[in-house]
Coordinates of C-alpha atoms in Angstrom, one line a residue:
X1 CA 0.2 -0.1 0.0
X2 CA 1.2 2.8 -1.0
X3 CA -0.6 6.4 0.2
X4 CA 0.3 9.6 0.5
X5 CA -0.3 11.6 2.8
X6 CA -3.4 13.8 2.1
X7 CA -3.8 17.6 3.2
X8 CA -7.1 17.8 1.2
X9 CA -9.3 20.5 2.0
X10 CA -12.6 18.7 1.7
X11 CA -13.4 16.0 0.4
X12 CA -10.2 15.3 3.1
X13 CA -8.7 12.6 4.7
X14 CA -10.6 9.7 6.4
X15 CA -9.2 7.0 8.9
X16 CA -7.4 4.1 6.8
X17 CA -9.0 1.7 8.8
X18 CA -12.5 3.7 8.0
X19 CA -12.2 3.4 5.0
X20 CA -10.9 -0.8 5.4
X21 CA -14.1 -1.1 7.0
X22 CA -16.3 0.5 4.4
X23 CA -14.5 -1.8 2.2
X24 CA -15.0 -5.6 3.8
X25 CA -18.2 -4.0 4.4
X26 CA -19.3 -3.1 0.9
X27 CA -20.6 -6.1 -1.2
X28 CA -22.6 -8.0 1.6
X29 CA -23.4 -5.9 4.3
X30 CA -23.0 -7.8 8.0
X31 CA -25.8 -10.8 7.7
X32 CA -28.2 -9.4 5.3
X33 CA -26.5 -10.6 2.4
X34 CA -25.9 -7.8 0.0
X35 CA -25.3 -4.3 -0.3
X36 CA -26.0 -1.8 1.8
X37 CA -26.3 0.4 -0.9
X38 CA -28.7 -2.1 -2.4
X39 CA -31.1 -2.2 0.2
X40 CA -34.4 0.1 0.6
X41 CA -34.2 2.6 2.9
X42 CA -37.3 1.2 4.6
X43 CA -35.6 -2.0 5.2
X44 CA -34.8 -2.8 9.0
X45 CA -31.7 -2.3 8.4
X46 CA -31.1 1.2 7.4
X47 CA -33.8 2.4 10.0
X48 CA -31.5 1.2 12.5
X49 CA -27.9 2.4 10.7
X50 CA -29.9 6.1 10.9
X51 CA -31.2 5.5 14.5
X52 CA -27.1 4.6 15.4
X53 CA -25.1 6.8 14.0
X54 CA -27.9 9.6 15.4
X55 CA -27.3 8.8 18.5
X56 CA -23.6 7.9 18.4
X57 CA -23.8 11.4 17.0
X58 CA -25.6 13.1 20.6
X59 CA -22.8 11.3 22.3
X60 CA -19.3 12.1 20.6
X61 CA -21.1 15.4 20.4
X62 CA -22.7 15.3 24.3
X63 CA -25.9 16.8 22.7
X64 CA -28.6 17.8 25.7
X65 CA -32.2 16.3 25.3
X66 CA -33.5 19.5 23.6
X67 CA -31.8 19.3 20.1
X68 CA -32.1 16.6 17.2
X69 CA -30.1 15.3 15.1
X70 CA -30.7 15.6 11.6
X71 CA -29.4 13.2 8.0
X72 CA -30.0 15.4 5.4
X73 CA -28.7 16.2 1.4
X74 CA -27.0 18.5 -0.4
X75 CA -23.8 19.7 1.7
X76 CA -24.1 22.7 4.1
X77 CA -25.2 25.1 0.3
X78 CA -28.5 23.8 0.9
X79 CA -28.1 24.7 4.4
X80 CA -27.4 28.6 3.7
X81 CA -31.0 28.3 1.8
X82 CA -32.8 26.2 4.3
X83 CA -32.1 28.5 7.1
X84 CA -33.5 31.4 5.8
X85 CA -36.4 29.2 3.8
X86 CA -37.3 28.4 7.7
X87 CA -36.5 31.3 10.1
X88 CA -36.7 34.1 7.8
X89 CA -40.7 35.1 8.4
X90 CA -41.8 38.5 7.6
X91 CA -40.8 41.4 9.0
X92 CA -37.6 39.7 10.9
X93 CA -34.0 40.2 9.4
X94 CA -31.2 38.1 9.6
X95 CA -28.4 39.1 10.8
X96 CA -25.0 37.8 9.4
X97 CA -21.5 37.5 10.3
X98 CA -19.1 37.3 8.0
X99 CA -15.8 36.0 8.4
X100 CA -15.1 34.7 4.7
X101 CA -16.2 33.1 1.4
X102 CA -18.4 30.2 3.0
X103 CA -20.5 33.5 4.8
X104 CA -20.6 35.3 2.2
X105 CA -22.8 32.5 0.1
X106 CA -24.8 32.3 3.2
X107 CA -25.4 36.1 3.8
X108 CA -25.9 36.3 -1.1
X109 CA -28.2 33.0 -0.1
X110 CA -30.4 34.5 2.4
X111 CA -30.8 37.8 0.5
X112 CA -32.9 36.1 -1.9
X113 CA -35.5 35.0 0.1
X114 CA -35.7 37.7 3.2
X115 CA -34.4 40.9 4.6
X116 CA -30.6 40.6 5.8
X117 CA -28.1 42.3 7.7
X118 CA -23.8 42.0 8.2
X119 CA -23.6 42.5 12.5
X120 CA -19.9 41.9 11.4
X121 CA -17.5 41.7 8.8
X122 CA -13.6 41.2 8.0
X123 CA -14.1 42.1 4.3
X124 CA -12.0 45.3 4.7
X125 CA -9.1 43.2 6.0
X126 CA -9.2 40.6 3.5
X127 CA -10.5 38.6 6.0
X128 CA -6.7 37.9 7.7
X129 CA -8.4 38.8 11.3
X130 CA -11.7 38.0 12.6
X131 CA -14.5 40.8 13.8
X132 CA -15.1 41.8 17.2
X133 CA -18.8 39.5 18.4
X134 CA -18.3 39.9 21.9
X135 CA -21.9 42.6 21.2
X136 CA -22.9 42.9 18.1
X137 CA -25.3 45.0 16.9
X138 CA -28.6 43.2 17.0
X139 CA -32.4 44.1 16.2
X140 CA -34.7 43.3 18.2
X141 CA -36.4 41.9 15.3
X142 CA -33.9 39.8 14.4
X143 CA -34.8 36.8 13.7
X144 CA -30.6 34.9 14.1
X145 CA -27.4 35.2 14.3
X146 CA -26.0 33.0 11.2
X147 CA -21.6 33.1 11.6
X148 CA -19.5 30.7 9.9
X149 CA -16.9 28.5 13.1
X150 CA -14.7 28.3 10.6
X151 CA -13.7 29.7 8.0
X152 CA -11.8 27.0 4.9
X153 CA -10.2 29.6 2.4
X154 CA -8.6 31.9 4.3
X155 CA -7.6 29.5 7.7
X156 CA -9.6 31.1 10.4
X157 CA -11.4 29.8 12.9
X158 CA -13.9 31.8 16.2
X159 CA -11.6 31.5 19.4
X160 CA -14.4 32.0 20.6
X161 CA -18.6 31.7 20.5
X162 CA -20.4 35.1 21.3
X163 CA -23.7 34.8 23.9
X164 CA -27.2 35.8 21.1
X165 CA -28.8 36.0 24.2
X166 CA -32.3 35.2 23.9
X167 CA -32.0 35.5 19.8
X168 CA -30.8 31.8 18.1
X169 CA -27.4 31.9 17.4
X170 CA -26.7 29.4 14.1
X171 CA -22.9 28.0 13.2
X172 CA -22.0 26.6 9.8
X173 CA -19.4 24.0 11.0
X174 CA -18.8 22.2 8.9
X175 CA -15.1 22.2 8.4
X176 CA -14.4 22.2 12.2
X177 CA -17.0 20.4 13.8
X178 CA -15.4 17.2 16.0
X179 CA -12.1 19.0 15.9
X180 CA -13.2 20.7 19.4
X181 CA -14.7 20.3 22.8
X182 CA -18.1 23.7 22.7
X183 CA -20.2 24.6 24.3
X184 CA -23.3 23.2 21.9
X185 CA -25.7 24.6 23.9
X186 CA -24.2 28.6 22.9
X187 CA -26.0 27.0 19.3
X188 CA -29.8 27.0 18.8
X189 CA -28.9 25.1 15.4
X190 CA -25.4 24.2 14.0
X191 CA -24.9 22.0 11.0
X192 CA -21.3 20.3 9.3
X193 CA -21.7 18.9 5.3
X194 CA -19.5 15.4 6.0
X195 CA -16.6 15.6 3.8
X196 CA -14.4 17.2 6.3
X197 CA -14.1 15.2 9.9
X198 CA -17.9 13.5 9.8
X199 CA -16.6 11.1 6.9
X200 CA -17.9 11.5 2.8
X201 CA -19.4 13.4 1.0
X202 CA -23.4 12.6 0.2
X203 CA -24.6 13.7 3.5
X204 CA -24.7 16.6 6.2
X205 CA -25.2 16.3 9.8
X206 CA -28.0 19.1 11.3
X207 CA -28.3 19.9 15.1
X208 CA -31.4 22.1 16.3
X209 CA -33.1 22.4 19.2
X210 CA -36.7 22.6 20.2
X211 CA -37.2 26.0 20.4
X212 CA -36.0 27.3 17.6
X213 CA -37.4 24.1 15.9
X214 CA -41.2 25.1 16.6
X215 CA -40.3 28.5 14.7
X216 CA -40.0 27.3 11.6
X217 CA -42.0 28.3 8.5
X218 CA -44.7 25.4 7.9
X219 CA -45.9 27.6 4.1
X220 CA -42.7 26.2 2.6
X221 CA -42.4 23.0 0.7
X222 CA -42.3 19.7 3.4
X223 CA -39.2 18.6 1.7
X224 CA -37.5 21.6 2.5
X225 CA -38.9 21.8 6.7
X226 CA -37.0 21.3 9.3
X227 CA -40.2 20.1 11.5
X228 CA -40.2 17.2 8.2
X229 CA -36.9 15.6 8.7
X230 CA -37.8 15.7 12.4
X231 CA -40.9 13.8 12.5
X232 CA -39.7 11.6 10.7
X233 CA -36.6 10.9 11.0
X234 CA -34.5 11.5 8.9
X235 CA -36.7 9.1 6.7
X236 CA -39.4 11.9 4.3
X237 CA -37.0 10.9 1.3
X238 CA -34.2 8.6 0.2
X239 CA -31.3 9.7 2.5
X240 CA -27.7 8.9 1.5
X241 CA -27.4 5.9 2.7
X242 CA -24.1 4.9 2.2
X243 CA -22.8 8.3 3.5
X244 CA -24.4 7.5 6.8
X245 CA -22.5 4.2 7.4
X246 CA -19.7 5.6 6.9
X247 CA -20.1 8.5 8.8
X248 CA -21.4 6.1 11.4
X249 CA -17.6 4.2 11.3
X250 CA -16.0 7.9 11.6
X251 CA -18.1 8.0 14.7
X252 CA -16.9 5.2 15.7
X253 CA -13.1 6.2 15.6
X254 CA -13.4 9.2 17.1
X255 CA -14.3 7.5 20.0
X256 CA -12.0 4.7 20.0
X257 CA -9.1 8.0 19.9
X258 CA -10.8 9.2 22.9
X259 CA -13.3 11.5 21.7
X260 CA -13.0 14.9 21.4
X261 CA -11.1 16.4 23.9
X262 CA -7.9 13.8 22.6
X263 CA -8.5 14.9 18.5
X264 CA -8.7 18.0 20.4
X265 CA -5.3 18.0 22.4
X266 CA -3.8 16.6 18.6
X267 CA -4.9 18.9 16.6
X268 CA -3.6 22.1 18.6
X269 CA -0.2 19.4 18.2
X270 CA -0.8 19.0 14.4
X271 CA -1.3 22.9 14.0
X272 CA 1.3 23.7 16.0
X273 CA 4.1 22.4 14.2
X274 CA 3.3 23.7 11.3
X275 CA 2.7 27.3 11.7
X276 CA 5.9 27.1 13.9
X277 CA 8.0 25.5 10.3
X278 CA 6.1 29.0 9.2
X279 CA 7.0 31.4 12.0
X280 CA 10.5 30.3 12.4
X281 CA 11.4 30.8 8.3
X282 CA 12.4 34.7 8.5
X283 CA 9.1 35.1 6.7
X284 CA 10.3 32.8 3.7
X285 CA 6.6 31.6 4.1
X286 CA 4.5 34.1 4.9
X287 CA 1.2 33.1 7.5
X288 CA -1.8 34.8 6.3
X289 CA -3.4 35.3 9.2
X290 CA -3.5 37.2 11.6
X291 CA -1.9 35.1 15.0
X292 CA -4.6 35.8 16.9
X293 CA -6.6 33.7 14.3
X294 CA -4.9 31.0 13.2
X295 CA -7.3 27.6 12.2
X296 CA -6.4 24.6 14.0
X297 CA -8.3 23.1 10.8
X298 CA -6.7 24.7 7.7
X299 CA -3.2 26.4 8.2
X300 CA -2.5 28.7 5.3
X301 CA 0.4 30.1 3.4
X302 CA 1.8 32.9 1.2
X303 CA 6.2 33.0 -0.6
X304 CA 7.0 36.0 -2.1
X305 CA 8.3 34.5 -5.8
X306 CA 5.0 32.4 -6.9
X307 CA 7.0 30.8 -8.7
X308 CA 8.6 29.2 -6.4
X309 CA 5.3 28.5 -4.3
X310 CA 4.6 26.4 -7.7
X311 CA 7.5 24.3 -7.0
X312 CA 7.3 23.5 -3.3
X313 CA 3.6 22.1 -4.3
X314 CA 5.5 20.1 -6.8
X315 CA 8.0 18.8 -4.7
X316 CA 5.4 18.2 -2.2
X317 CA 3.7 16.2 -4.7
X318 CA 6.4 14.2 -6.1
X319 CA 6.9 14.0 -2.1
X320 CA 4.2 12.5 -1.3
X321 CA 1.9 15.7 0.0
X322 CA -1.3 15.8 -1.9
X323 CA -3.6 18.8 -1.7
X324 CA -1.4 21.7 -0.6
X325 CA -2.2 24.6 -3.1
X326 CA -4.5 27.0 -1.8
X327 CA -7.9 27.6 -3.4
X328 CA -8.3 28.7 -6.5
X329 CA -9.8 32.1 -5.2
X330 CA -6.8 32.6 -2.9
X331 CA -3.9 31.2 -4.4
X332 CA -1.3 30.2 -1.6
X333 CA -0.7 27.3 0.3
X334 CA -3.0 25.7 2.8
X335 CA -2.4 22.3 4.3
X336 CA -5.7 21.1 5.7
X337 CA -5.3 18.8 8.9
X338 CA -8.1 17.8 10.1
X339 CA -9.2 15.3 13.1
X340 CA -8.3 11.5 10.2
X341 CA -4.8 13.6 9.0
X342 CA -1.7 12.1 11.5
X343 CA 0.4 13.1 13.8
X344 CA 3.1 12.0 11.2
X345 CA 1.9 13.8 8.2
X346 CA 2.7 17.1 9.9
X347 CA 6.0 16.2 11.6
X348 CA 7.0 14.9 7.8
X349 CA 5.1 18.3 6.5
X350 CA 7.5 20.1 8.7
X351 CA 9.7 18.7 7.9
X352 CA 9.9 19.1 4.3
X353 CA 9.1 23.0 4.5
X354 CA 12.2 23.4 7.0
X355 CA 13.9 21.3 3.7
X356 CA 12.4 23.3 1.3
X357 CA 13.9 26.5 2.5
X358 CA 17.6 25.2 3.0
X359 CA 17.4 24.6 -0.7
X360 CA 15.3 27.8 -1.6
X361 CA 16.0 30.3 1.0

């Protein structure tokens, strides 16, 4: 087996043991004589899988009993629309914290549905810092506040969560869910597309609290209502069965690692290795975001000479490091170090960065 170190931003690295278990069960799901991919979503096996995976996610997150876990299709981009469709009623305003490309997309999507405003933004700083969010200018008719907790493209991450008091806080946690301990009760709803820390692409997990669920718009099609997915236990229509199965395997892997607390410690060590390599390079590698806003999931940097940066990516690929080119919209370099990226991968990359600098600095 000749697997590379995978630093892709999403779809991203999966634990090898999860892939191997999925491979083993793919053709014949244990005790059923057929693949899970072939089964009716009304079958006992799929219903049991769906329920067990929801319960596992509740357990891993240690969610209070007034939260529901939903499995939906369409990725986080669909949630940008559904959030506004469900909660942005006439006479209300949706408030957005803008910190990068994906939060801008969420805001733009909501603009097509109802009245929205921006209550904090770091766009004027080219997303290199995070805005102050301790006190937000929220109107009394605010329906919700939406934030993106980790900015995959820019490489920034909130290390504090605002207290919005009685106004529901909704979080897009696609790129940092399960990576650190959080006070989930700050959020009335949070969601994550699976393809970073939860599994392969195809399913989106939505965690929603009872009090916000009661505010859902009942005058939209059933397939768009969060209440529909609660009432039907995410089986209103055919779910992304195989993606849910792989999520179950990932959640079991998380438990074996020691849960979120153990992963958080490991993630901080991984990120520390790469940021140390950047900071000790005397400007050869240049961090993009302010150190106070650095992401533990997506490490971004630039190099003064674009030709040398291109050579870096090429040599890295030949040396077994995949996915280090920055997003096409911003350029630069990026190492996405989600939960499944092992510590040894970050040690090896840090060593490669030092060696490359010695040869090209």
